[in-house]
XYZ file of C-alpha atoms in Angstrom:
629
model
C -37.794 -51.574 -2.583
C -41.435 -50.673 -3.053
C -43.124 -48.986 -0.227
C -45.972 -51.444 0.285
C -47.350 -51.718 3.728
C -45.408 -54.004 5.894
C -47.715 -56.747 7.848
C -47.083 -55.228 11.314
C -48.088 -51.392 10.261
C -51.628 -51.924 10.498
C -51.636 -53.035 14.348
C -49.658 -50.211 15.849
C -51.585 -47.490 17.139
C -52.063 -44.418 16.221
C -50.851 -43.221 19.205
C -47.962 -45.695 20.049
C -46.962 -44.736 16.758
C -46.734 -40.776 17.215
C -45.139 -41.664 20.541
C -42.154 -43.424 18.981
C -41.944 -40.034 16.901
C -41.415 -37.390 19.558
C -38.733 -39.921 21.131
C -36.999 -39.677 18.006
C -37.401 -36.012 17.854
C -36.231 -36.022 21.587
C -33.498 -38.164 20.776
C -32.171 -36.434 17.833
C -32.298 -33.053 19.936
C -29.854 -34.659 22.358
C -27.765 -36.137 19.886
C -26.997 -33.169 18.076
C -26.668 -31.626 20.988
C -24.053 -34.655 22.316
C -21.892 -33.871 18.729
C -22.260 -30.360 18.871
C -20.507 -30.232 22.561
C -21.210 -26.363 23.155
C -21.795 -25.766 26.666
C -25.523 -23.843 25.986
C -26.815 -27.053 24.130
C -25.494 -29.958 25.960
C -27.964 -32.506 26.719
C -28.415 -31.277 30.268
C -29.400 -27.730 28.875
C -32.911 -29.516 27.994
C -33.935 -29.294 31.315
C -32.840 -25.101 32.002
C -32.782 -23.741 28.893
C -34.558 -25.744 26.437
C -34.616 -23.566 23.915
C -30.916 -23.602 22.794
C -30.583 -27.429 22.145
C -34.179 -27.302 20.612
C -33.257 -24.250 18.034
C -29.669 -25.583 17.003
C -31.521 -29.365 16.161
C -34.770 -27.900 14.468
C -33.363 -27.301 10.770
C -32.757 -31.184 11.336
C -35.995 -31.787 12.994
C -37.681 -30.695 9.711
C -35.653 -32.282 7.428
C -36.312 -35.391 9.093
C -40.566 -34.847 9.468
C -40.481 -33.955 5.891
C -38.498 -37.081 5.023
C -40.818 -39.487 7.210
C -43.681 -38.214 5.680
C -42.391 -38.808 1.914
C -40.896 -42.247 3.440
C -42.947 -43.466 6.302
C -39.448 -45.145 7.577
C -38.799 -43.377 11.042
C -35.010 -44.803 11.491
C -34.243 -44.409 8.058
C -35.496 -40.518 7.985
C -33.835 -39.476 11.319
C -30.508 -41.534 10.778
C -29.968 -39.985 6.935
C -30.202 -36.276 8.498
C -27.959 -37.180 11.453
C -25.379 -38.138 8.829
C -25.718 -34.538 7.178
C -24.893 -33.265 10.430
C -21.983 -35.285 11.589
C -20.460 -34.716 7.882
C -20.913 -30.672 8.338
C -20.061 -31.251 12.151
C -16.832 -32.757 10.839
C -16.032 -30.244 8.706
C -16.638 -27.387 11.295
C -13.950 -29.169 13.174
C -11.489 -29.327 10.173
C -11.944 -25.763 9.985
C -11.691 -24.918 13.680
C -8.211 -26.809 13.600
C -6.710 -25.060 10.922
C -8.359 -21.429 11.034
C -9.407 -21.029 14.317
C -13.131 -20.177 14.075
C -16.591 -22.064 13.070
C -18.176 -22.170 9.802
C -20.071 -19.336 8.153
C -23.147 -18.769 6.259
C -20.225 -17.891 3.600
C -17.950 -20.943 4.028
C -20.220 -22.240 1.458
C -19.816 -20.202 -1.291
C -16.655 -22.438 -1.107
C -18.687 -25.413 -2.839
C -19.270 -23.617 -6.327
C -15.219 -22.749 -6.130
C -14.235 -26.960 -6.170
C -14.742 -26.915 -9.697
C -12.648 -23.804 -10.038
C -9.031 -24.752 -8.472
C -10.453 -24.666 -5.097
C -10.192 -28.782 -5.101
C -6.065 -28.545 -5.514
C -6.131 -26.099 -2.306
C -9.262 -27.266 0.226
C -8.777 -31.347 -0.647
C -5.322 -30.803 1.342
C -6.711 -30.305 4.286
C -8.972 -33.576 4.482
C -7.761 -35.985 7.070
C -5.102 -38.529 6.185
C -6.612 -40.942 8.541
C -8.907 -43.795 6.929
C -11.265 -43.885 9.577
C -13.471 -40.657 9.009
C -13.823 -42.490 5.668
C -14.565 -45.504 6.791
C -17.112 -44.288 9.142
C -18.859 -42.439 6.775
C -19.194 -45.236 4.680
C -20.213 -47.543 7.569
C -23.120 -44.518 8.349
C -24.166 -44.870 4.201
C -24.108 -48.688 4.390
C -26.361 -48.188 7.718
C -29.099 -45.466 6.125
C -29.276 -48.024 2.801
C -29.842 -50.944 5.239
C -32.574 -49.236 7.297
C -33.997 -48.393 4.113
C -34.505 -51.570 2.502
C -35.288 -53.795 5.839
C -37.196 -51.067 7.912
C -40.464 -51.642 7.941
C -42.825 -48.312 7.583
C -44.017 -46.443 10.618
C -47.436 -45.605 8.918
C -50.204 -47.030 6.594
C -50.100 -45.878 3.232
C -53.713 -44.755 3.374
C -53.863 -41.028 4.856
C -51.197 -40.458 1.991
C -52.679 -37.056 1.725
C -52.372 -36.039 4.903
C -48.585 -36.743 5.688
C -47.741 -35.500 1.842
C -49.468 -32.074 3.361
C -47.181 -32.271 6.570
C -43.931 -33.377 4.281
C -44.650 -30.403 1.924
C -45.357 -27.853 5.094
C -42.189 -29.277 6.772
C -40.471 -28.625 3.551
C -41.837 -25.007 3.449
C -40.316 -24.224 6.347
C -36.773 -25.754 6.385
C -36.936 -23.927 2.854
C -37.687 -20.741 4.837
C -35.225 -20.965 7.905
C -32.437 -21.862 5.477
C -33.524 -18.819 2.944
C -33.695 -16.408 5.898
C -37.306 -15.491 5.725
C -37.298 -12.481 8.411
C -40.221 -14.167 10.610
C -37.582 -16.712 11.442
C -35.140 -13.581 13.526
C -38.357 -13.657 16.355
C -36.546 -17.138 16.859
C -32.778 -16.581 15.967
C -31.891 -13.546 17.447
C -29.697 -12.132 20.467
C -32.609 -11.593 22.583
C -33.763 -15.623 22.058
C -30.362 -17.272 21.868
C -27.067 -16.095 22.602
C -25.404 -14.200 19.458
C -22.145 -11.724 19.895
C -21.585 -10.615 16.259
C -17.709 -10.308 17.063
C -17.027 -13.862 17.941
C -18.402 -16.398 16.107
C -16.479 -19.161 18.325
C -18.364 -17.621 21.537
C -21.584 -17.725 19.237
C -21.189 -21.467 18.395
C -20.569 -21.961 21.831
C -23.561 -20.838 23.406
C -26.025 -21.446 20.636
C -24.900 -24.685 18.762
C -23.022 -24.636 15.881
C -26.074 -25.204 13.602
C -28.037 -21.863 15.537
C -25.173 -19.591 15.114
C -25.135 -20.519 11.484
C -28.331 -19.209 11.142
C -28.095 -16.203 13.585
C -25.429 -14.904 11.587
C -27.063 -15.416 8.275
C -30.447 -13.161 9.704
C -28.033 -10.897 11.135
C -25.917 -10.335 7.748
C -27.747 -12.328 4.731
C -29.861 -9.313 4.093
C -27.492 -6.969 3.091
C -25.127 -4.552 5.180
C -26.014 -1.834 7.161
C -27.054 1.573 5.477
C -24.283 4.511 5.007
C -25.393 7.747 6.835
C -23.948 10.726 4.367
C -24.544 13.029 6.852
C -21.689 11.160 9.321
C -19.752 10.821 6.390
C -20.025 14.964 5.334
C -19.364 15.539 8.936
C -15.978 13.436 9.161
C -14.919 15.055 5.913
C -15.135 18.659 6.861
C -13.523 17.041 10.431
C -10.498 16.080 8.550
C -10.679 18.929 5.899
C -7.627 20.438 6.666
C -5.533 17.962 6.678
C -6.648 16.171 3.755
C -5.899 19.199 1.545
C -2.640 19.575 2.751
C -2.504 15.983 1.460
C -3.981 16.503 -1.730
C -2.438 19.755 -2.225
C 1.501 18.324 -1.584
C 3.468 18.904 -4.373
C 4.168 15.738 -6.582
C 8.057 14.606 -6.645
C 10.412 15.949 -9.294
C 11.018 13.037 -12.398
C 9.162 10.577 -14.200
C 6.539 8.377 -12.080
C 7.983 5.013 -10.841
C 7.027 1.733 -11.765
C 5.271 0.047 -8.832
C 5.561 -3.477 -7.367
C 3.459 -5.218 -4.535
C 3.942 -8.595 -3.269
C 1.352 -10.465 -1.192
C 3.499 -12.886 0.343
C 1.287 -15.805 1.215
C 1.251 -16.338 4.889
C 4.283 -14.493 5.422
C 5.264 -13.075 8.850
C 8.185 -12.703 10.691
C 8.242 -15.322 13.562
C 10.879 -13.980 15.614
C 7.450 -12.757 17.428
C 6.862 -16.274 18.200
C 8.255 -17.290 21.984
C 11.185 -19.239 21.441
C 12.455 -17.679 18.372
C 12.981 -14.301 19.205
C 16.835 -15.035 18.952
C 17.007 -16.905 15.029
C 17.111 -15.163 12.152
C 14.883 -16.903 9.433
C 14.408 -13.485 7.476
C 17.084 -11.718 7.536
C 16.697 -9.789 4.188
C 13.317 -8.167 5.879
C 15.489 -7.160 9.165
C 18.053 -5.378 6.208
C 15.185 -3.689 4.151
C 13.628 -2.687 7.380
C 16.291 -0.176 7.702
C 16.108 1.032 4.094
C 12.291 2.004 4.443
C 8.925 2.078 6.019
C 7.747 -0.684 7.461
C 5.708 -1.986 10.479
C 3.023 -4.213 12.261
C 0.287 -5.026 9.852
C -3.331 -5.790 11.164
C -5.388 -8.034 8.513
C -9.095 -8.993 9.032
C -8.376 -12.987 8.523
C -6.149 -15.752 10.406
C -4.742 -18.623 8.262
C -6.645 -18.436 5.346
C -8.953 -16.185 3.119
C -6.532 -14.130 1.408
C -8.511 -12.547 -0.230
C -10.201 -10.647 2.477
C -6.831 -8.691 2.818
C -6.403 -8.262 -0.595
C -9.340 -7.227 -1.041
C -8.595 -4.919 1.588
C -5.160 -3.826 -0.017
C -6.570 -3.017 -3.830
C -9.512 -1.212 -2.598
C -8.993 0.382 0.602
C -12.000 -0.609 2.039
C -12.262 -2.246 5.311
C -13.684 -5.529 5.589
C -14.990 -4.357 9.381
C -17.843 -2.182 7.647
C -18.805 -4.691 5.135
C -20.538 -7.734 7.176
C -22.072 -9.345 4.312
C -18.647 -9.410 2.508
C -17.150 -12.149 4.082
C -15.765 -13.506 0.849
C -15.911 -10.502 -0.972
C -14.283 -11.797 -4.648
C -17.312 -14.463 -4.513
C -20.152 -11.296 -3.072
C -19.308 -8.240 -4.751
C -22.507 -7.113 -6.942
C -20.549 -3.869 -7.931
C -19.329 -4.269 -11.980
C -17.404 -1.309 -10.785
C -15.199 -1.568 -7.985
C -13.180 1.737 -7.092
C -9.475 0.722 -6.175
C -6.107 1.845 -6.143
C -5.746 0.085 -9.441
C -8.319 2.284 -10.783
C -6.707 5.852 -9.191
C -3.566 4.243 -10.776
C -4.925 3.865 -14.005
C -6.464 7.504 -14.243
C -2.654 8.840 -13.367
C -1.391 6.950 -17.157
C -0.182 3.993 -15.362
C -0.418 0.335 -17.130
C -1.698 -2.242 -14.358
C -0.853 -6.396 -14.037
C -2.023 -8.751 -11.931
C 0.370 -11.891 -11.305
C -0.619 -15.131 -9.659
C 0.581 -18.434 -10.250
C -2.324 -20.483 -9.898
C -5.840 -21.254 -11.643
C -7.120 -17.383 -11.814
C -10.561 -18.541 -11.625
C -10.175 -19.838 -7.731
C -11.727 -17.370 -5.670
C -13.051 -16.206 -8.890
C -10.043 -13.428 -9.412
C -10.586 -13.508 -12.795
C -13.992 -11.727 -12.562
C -12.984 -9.751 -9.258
C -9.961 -8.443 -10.862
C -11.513 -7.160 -13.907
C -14.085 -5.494 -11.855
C -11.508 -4.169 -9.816
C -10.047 -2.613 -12.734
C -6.898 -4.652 -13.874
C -6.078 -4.196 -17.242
C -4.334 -7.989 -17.404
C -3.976 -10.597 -15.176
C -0.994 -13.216 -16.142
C -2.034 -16.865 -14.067
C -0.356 -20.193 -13.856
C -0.749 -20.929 -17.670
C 1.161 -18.210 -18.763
C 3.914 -18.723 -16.655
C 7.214 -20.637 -18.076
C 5.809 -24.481 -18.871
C 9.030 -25.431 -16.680
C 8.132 -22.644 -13.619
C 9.314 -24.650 -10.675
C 7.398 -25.736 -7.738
C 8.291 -25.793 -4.542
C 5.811 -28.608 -2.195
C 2.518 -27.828 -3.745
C 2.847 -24.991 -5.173
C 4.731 -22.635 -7.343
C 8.008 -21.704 -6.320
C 8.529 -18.085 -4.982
C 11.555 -17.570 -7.200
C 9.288 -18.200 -10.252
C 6.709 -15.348 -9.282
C 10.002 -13.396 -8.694
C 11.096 -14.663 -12.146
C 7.723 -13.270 -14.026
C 7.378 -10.023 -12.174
C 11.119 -8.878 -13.541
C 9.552 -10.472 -17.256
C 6.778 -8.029 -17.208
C 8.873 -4.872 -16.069
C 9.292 -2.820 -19.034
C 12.372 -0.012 -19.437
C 10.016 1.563 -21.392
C 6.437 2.882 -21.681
C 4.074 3.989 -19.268
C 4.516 3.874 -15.687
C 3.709 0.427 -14.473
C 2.088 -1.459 -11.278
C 2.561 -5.046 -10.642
C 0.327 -6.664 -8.392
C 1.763 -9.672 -7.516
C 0.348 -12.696 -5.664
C 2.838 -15.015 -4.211
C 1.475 -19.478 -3.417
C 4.894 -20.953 -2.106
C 3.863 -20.581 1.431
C 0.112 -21.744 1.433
C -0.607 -25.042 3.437
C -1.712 -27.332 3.904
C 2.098 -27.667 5.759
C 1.751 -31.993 5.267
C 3.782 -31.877 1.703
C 7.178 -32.462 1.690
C 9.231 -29.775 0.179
C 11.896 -30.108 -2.520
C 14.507 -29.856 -0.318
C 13.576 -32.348 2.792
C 16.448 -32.396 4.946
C 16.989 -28.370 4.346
C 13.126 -28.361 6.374
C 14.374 -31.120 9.230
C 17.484 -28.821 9.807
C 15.080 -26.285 11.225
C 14.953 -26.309 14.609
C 11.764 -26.452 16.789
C 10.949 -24.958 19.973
C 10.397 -27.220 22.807
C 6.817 -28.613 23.041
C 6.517 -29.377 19.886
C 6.905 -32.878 18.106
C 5.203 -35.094 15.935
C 3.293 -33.429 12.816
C 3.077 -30.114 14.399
C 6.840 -30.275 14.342
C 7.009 -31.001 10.435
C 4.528 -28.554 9.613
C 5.708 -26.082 11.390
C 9.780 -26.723 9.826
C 7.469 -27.052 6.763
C 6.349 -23.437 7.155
C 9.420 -22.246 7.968
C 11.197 -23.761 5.029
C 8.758 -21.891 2.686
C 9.154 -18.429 4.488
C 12.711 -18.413 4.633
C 12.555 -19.025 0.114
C 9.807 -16.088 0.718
C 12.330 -13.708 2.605
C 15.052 -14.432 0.038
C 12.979 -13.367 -2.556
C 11.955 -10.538 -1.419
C 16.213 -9.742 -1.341
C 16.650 -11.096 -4.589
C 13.574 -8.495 -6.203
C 14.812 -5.722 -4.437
C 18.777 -5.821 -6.090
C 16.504 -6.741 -9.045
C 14.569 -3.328 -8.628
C 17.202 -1.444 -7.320
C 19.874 -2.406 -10.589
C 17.054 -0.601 -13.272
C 17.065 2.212 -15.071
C 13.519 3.040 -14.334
C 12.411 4.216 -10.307
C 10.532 1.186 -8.916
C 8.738 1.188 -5.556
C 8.585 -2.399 -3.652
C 5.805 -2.521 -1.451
C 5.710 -5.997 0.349
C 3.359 -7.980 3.229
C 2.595 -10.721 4.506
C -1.946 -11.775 4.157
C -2.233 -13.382 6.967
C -0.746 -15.873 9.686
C -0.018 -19.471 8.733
C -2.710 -21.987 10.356
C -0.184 -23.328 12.763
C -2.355 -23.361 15.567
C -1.307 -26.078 17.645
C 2.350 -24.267 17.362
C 1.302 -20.743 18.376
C -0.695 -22.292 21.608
C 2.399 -23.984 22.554
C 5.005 -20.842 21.870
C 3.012 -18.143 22.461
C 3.842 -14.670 21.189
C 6.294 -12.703 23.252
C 4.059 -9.710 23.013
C 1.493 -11.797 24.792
C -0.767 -11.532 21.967
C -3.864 -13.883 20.822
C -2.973 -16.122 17.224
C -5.989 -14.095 15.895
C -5.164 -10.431 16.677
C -1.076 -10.808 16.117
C -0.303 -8.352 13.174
C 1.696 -9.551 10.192
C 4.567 -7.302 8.298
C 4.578 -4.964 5.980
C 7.488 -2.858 3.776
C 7.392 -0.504 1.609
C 10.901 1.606 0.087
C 12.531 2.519 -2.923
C 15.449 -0.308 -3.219
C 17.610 2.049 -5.675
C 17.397 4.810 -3.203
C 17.523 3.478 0.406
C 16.066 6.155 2.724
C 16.052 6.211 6.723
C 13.906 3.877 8.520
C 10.527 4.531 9.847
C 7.887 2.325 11.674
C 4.228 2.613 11.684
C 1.420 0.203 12.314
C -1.056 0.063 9.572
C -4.342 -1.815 8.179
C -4.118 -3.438 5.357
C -6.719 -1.279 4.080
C -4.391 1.783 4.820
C -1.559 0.489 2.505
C -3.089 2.035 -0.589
C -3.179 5.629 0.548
C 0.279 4.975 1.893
C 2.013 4.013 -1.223
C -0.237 6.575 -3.476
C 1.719 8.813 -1.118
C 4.763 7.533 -1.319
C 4.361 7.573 -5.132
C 3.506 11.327 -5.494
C 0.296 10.134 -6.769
C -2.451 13.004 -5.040
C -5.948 13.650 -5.375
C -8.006 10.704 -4.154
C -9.547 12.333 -1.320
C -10.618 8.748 0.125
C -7.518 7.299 0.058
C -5.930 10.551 1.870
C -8.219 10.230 4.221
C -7.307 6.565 5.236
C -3.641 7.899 5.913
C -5.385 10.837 7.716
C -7.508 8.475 10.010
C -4.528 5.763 10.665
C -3.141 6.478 13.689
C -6.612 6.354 15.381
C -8.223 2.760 13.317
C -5.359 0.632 12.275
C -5.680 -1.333 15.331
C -9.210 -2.370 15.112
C -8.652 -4.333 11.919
C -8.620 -8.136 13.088
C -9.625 -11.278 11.703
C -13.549 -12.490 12.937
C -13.355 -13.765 16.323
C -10.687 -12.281 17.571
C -10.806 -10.548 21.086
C -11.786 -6.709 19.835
C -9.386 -3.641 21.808
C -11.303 -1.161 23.756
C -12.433 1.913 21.588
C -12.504 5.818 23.316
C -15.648 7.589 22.751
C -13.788 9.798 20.074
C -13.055 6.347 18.537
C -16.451 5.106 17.911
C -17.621 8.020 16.602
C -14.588 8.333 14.091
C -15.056 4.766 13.711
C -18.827 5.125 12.497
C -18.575 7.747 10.203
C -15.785 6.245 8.056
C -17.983 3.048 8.167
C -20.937 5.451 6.042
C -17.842 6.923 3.863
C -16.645 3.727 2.913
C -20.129 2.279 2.196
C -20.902 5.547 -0.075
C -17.142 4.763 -1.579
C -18.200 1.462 -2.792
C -21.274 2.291 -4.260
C -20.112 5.292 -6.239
C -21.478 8.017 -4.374
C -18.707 9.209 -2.150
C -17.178 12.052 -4.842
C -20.855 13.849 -4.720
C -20.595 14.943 -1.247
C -17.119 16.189 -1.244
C -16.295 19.698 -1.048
C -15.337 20.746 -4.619
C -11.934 22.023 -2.909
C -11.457 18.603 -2.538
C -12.552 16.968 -5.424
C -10.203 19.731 -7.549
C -7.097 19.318 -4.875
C -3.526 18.775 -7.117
C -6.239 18.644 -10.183
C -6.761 15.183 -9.970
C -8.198 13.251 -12.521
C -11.407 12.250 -12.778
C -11.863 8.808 -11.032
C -11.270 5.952 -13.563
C -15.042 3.692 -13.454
C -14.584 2.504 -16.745
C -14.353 -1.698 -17.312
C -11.116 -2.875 -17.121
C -10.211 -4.707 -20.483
C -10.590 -8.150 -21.412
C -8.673 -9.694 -23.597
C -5.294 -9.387 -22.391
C -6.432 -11.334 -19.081
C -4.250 -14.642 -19.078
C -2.052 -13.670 -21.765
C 1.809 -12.654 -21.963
C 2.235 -9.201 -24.109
């Protein structure tokens, strides 16, 4: 429809007419405020704190000024942008239901990853229900039917004027979203309510909308800056006991070939109230006493795997890297330093193994950078590789890691990235009435129940292949190290706040499991609670593999960190003084790691510990990436 001046615009006033647009503004403030339900920018808060409801609306508040001014149609403007935010609204809840905390400024790097397998994973977890669909397409066929029978607000004459106010209100939505710096005198801790630890506390004070933009000033600028002077001084701190580190004398015999599984979602939930008495893994219980194993603290809860992989390859803790919330999708680096890469400087030949599109969470890219020399992916697994639900079955990954062993050649490390066990927990398994078997704790029925026997149905297939790799390992001629852990939780959060844990624990602090032995010679067991960032140095160590001074000192530094590592949100233990400090400086060494400029300020003592060779920054290869040998 043409926008030709209606009959009535010309009689309104010019002052009746910018009346009916504040009490739109005012409205929209309160509605947003209404959807949002925080308790700092409810509609009441106008009256004591007006400020909070007013900040969280105002990216909305321009959107819709700039669209009046191109449109002249108040209703139409106002009710388009109120869409946009009950659609991101809605999806802030899907991800609060499943993960546990709001949206991110970096929940939407997700968008560019549809194309790229993210569609088969994140379209799962859209409701089943028709009505969110029908009620979005009720709100379209509303906007379209404001737009063609609403007559405009304003005369077309003084075009010029409201094309100026459109473009300025354009200008600075473009700004607030970009995270111009003026815009932290607004969106800031001292203005609104911000506690960098807990985004859910964040959202809840400040809108959902306000804490997306106090965390993108507070982190969309880059991380903090490393202090080499903290980082010299925790070195020569820890001096002596990283060269007795470095300087213990490799074991006797050819290297072993090394294998780690990331066992999606994988933990052990005997720690769950009410099944502290079943046995669902009963092969990790066995290994346990074969090994070294223990609580596992990862920095994510039900999803975002690859923020403890990321974790696992590199040895770099996600708590000193803000900006890095998906790293895979961040990292500016061509040249990431690893354990891959330390691996690769000791003669060893390194795989990655996943099966599932390699360019989701762009792994492809990450891993090369990372230093892989070949990553094998869903297509060049076995055209009949069984699934199991949704995804590939654990026994295939099992299947292709004992495929790529060699009896021959250079030592070898397998990297291998198990998909069995991801939700969502809605698709019935191969094996139905093996899942409805499973019993349930009390209090919980309906879906929660299915997803939940779902879950467990998948990890018990996980714990009996990590049985079946380990006679695997331990029947071949070559010495093979199994290192195994779980990334995360499972988002079964209506479960866990019905059970409990019977350590008393939060669903977002609880540690997973790790293991890590030699299956063909069984030693005595030990526990230990790690990070995942910590499980490098630990099997380096366990693989007579010295000289790394970073990754000795993450074994060094263990027993006082590991327990700080915990996904976003969670509630954060209390930290001594000695902690902090500690704490601070390995923040500056790990910053200085990443960027290549660590090895300058060791002492050459260190650097020439076990004569090490010299770290491994060269481009991982390309062409094998996807292919079989």
């Amino acid at each position: 429809m043409p926008l030709t001046d209606h009959p009535t615009t010309h009689w309104r006033p010019r002052a009746a007419r910018i009346l009916a647009v504040v009490l739109m503004s005012l409205a929209f403030v309160l509605l947003t405020g209404l959807m949002d339900g925080g308790v700092g920018v409810t509609p009441l808060r106008i009256f004591d704190q007006p400020r909070f409801p007013l900040a969280n609306a105002l990216p909305g508040l321009l959107a819709a000024w700039a669209l009046l001014a191109f449109t002249r149609r108040l209703v139409f403007s106002f009710g388009l942008v109120f869409l946009f935010e009950a659609l991101l609204y809605q999806i802030n809840a899907l991800k609060a239901a499943n993960l546990g905390n709001p949206l991110m400024p970096a929940d939407f790097l997700m968008v560019d990853q549809l194309a790229k397998g993210g569609a088969h994973v994140l379209v799962g977890y859209l409701p089943h229900s028709p009505w969110p669909y029908l009620g979005l397409l009720a709100g379209i066929a509303l906007i379209v039917a404001m737009w063609r029978l609403e007559p405009p607000l304003f005369p077309r004459r003084g075009y010029g004027k409201r094309l100026l106010g459109g473009a300025a209100a354009v200008v600075l939505l473009g700004s607030l979203l970009g995270g111009v710096g003026a815009w932290g005198k607004v969106y800031n801790a001292r203005v609104l309510w911000l506690e960098p630890w807990s985004p859910n506390v964040t959202a809840n004070h400040s809108g959902l909308v306000s804490s997306l933009l106090l965390f993108h000033q507070q982190y969309g600028h880059g991380g903090h800056k490393a202090d080499p002077d903290a980082a010299k001084a925790l070195i020569a701190q820890t001096r002596q006991a990283l060269e007795a580190r470095l300087g213990a004398a490799p074991p006797g015999g050819e290297r072993p070939d090394i294998v780690v599984v990331q066992s999606e979602s994988f933990f052990d939930p005997a720690i769950m109230r009410g099944y502290q008495d079943n046995h669902f893994t009963p092969n990790l219980h066995r290994l346990e006493q074969q090994g070294t194993s223990g609580p596992l603290h990862v920095p994510t809860f039900g999803g975002g795997t690859i923020r403890t992989e990321f974790e696992v390859l590199t040895g770099l803790s996600l708590r000193y890297f803000d900006e890095l919330q998906f790293p895979y999708l961040t990292l500016d680096q061509k040249v990431v330093p690893s354990v891959v890469r330390t691996l690769r400087a000791h003669g060893y030949s390194t795989t990655a193994i996943h099966g599932n599109d390699p360019a989701f969470w762009n792994r492809a890219a990450a891993f090369r950078k990372i230093g892989f020399d070949r990553f094998v992916s869903q297509s060049s697994f076995p055209k009949d590789a069984p699934n199991d639900g949704k995804y590939m079955a654990d026994r295939a990954m099992t299947d292709e890691i004992m495929r790529q062993l060699k009896d021959n050649g250079p030592p070898q490390f397998l990297f291998a990235i198990s998909i069995e066990a991801h939700g969502p927990y809605d698709v019935p398994p191969a094996d139905a009435a093996a899942r409805d078997a499973i019993p349930v704790p009390p209090g919980i029925s309906g879906r929660d129940k299915q997803e939940l026997q779902t879950y467990l149905y998948h990890a018990e297939h996980a714990d009996a292949e990590l049985g079946r790799l380990a006679r695997l390992l331990a029947g071949r001629d070559r010495p093979t190290l199994l290192l195994f852990y779980g990334d995360h939780l499972p988002a079964l959060t209506n479960s866990f706040n019905v059970t409990g844990f019977v350590d008393g624990g939060d669903m977002l602090s609880e540690p997973g499991v790790w293991l890590l032995l030699d299956p063909r010679n069984p030693g005595p067991p030990r526990r230990e609670s790690l990070a995942s960032w910590m499980l490098p140095g630990k099997l380096l160590d366990a693989a007579g593999v010295h000289g790394d001074p970073y990754f000795a000192l993450t074994q060094v530094l263990a027993p006082q960190l590991a327990g700080f590592t915990r996904t976003p949100g969670a509630p954060q233990p209390e930290m001594t003084a000695a902690q902090k400090v500690i704490d601070r400086d390995m923040a500056s060494v790990a910053m200085l790691r990443l960027k290549g400029k660590l090895e300058a300020l060791l002492p050459p003592q260190l650097v020439s510990a076990n004569h090490a060779p010299a770290p491994d920054r060269s481009p991982a290869p390309t062409g094998a990436y996807g292919a079989r040998p």
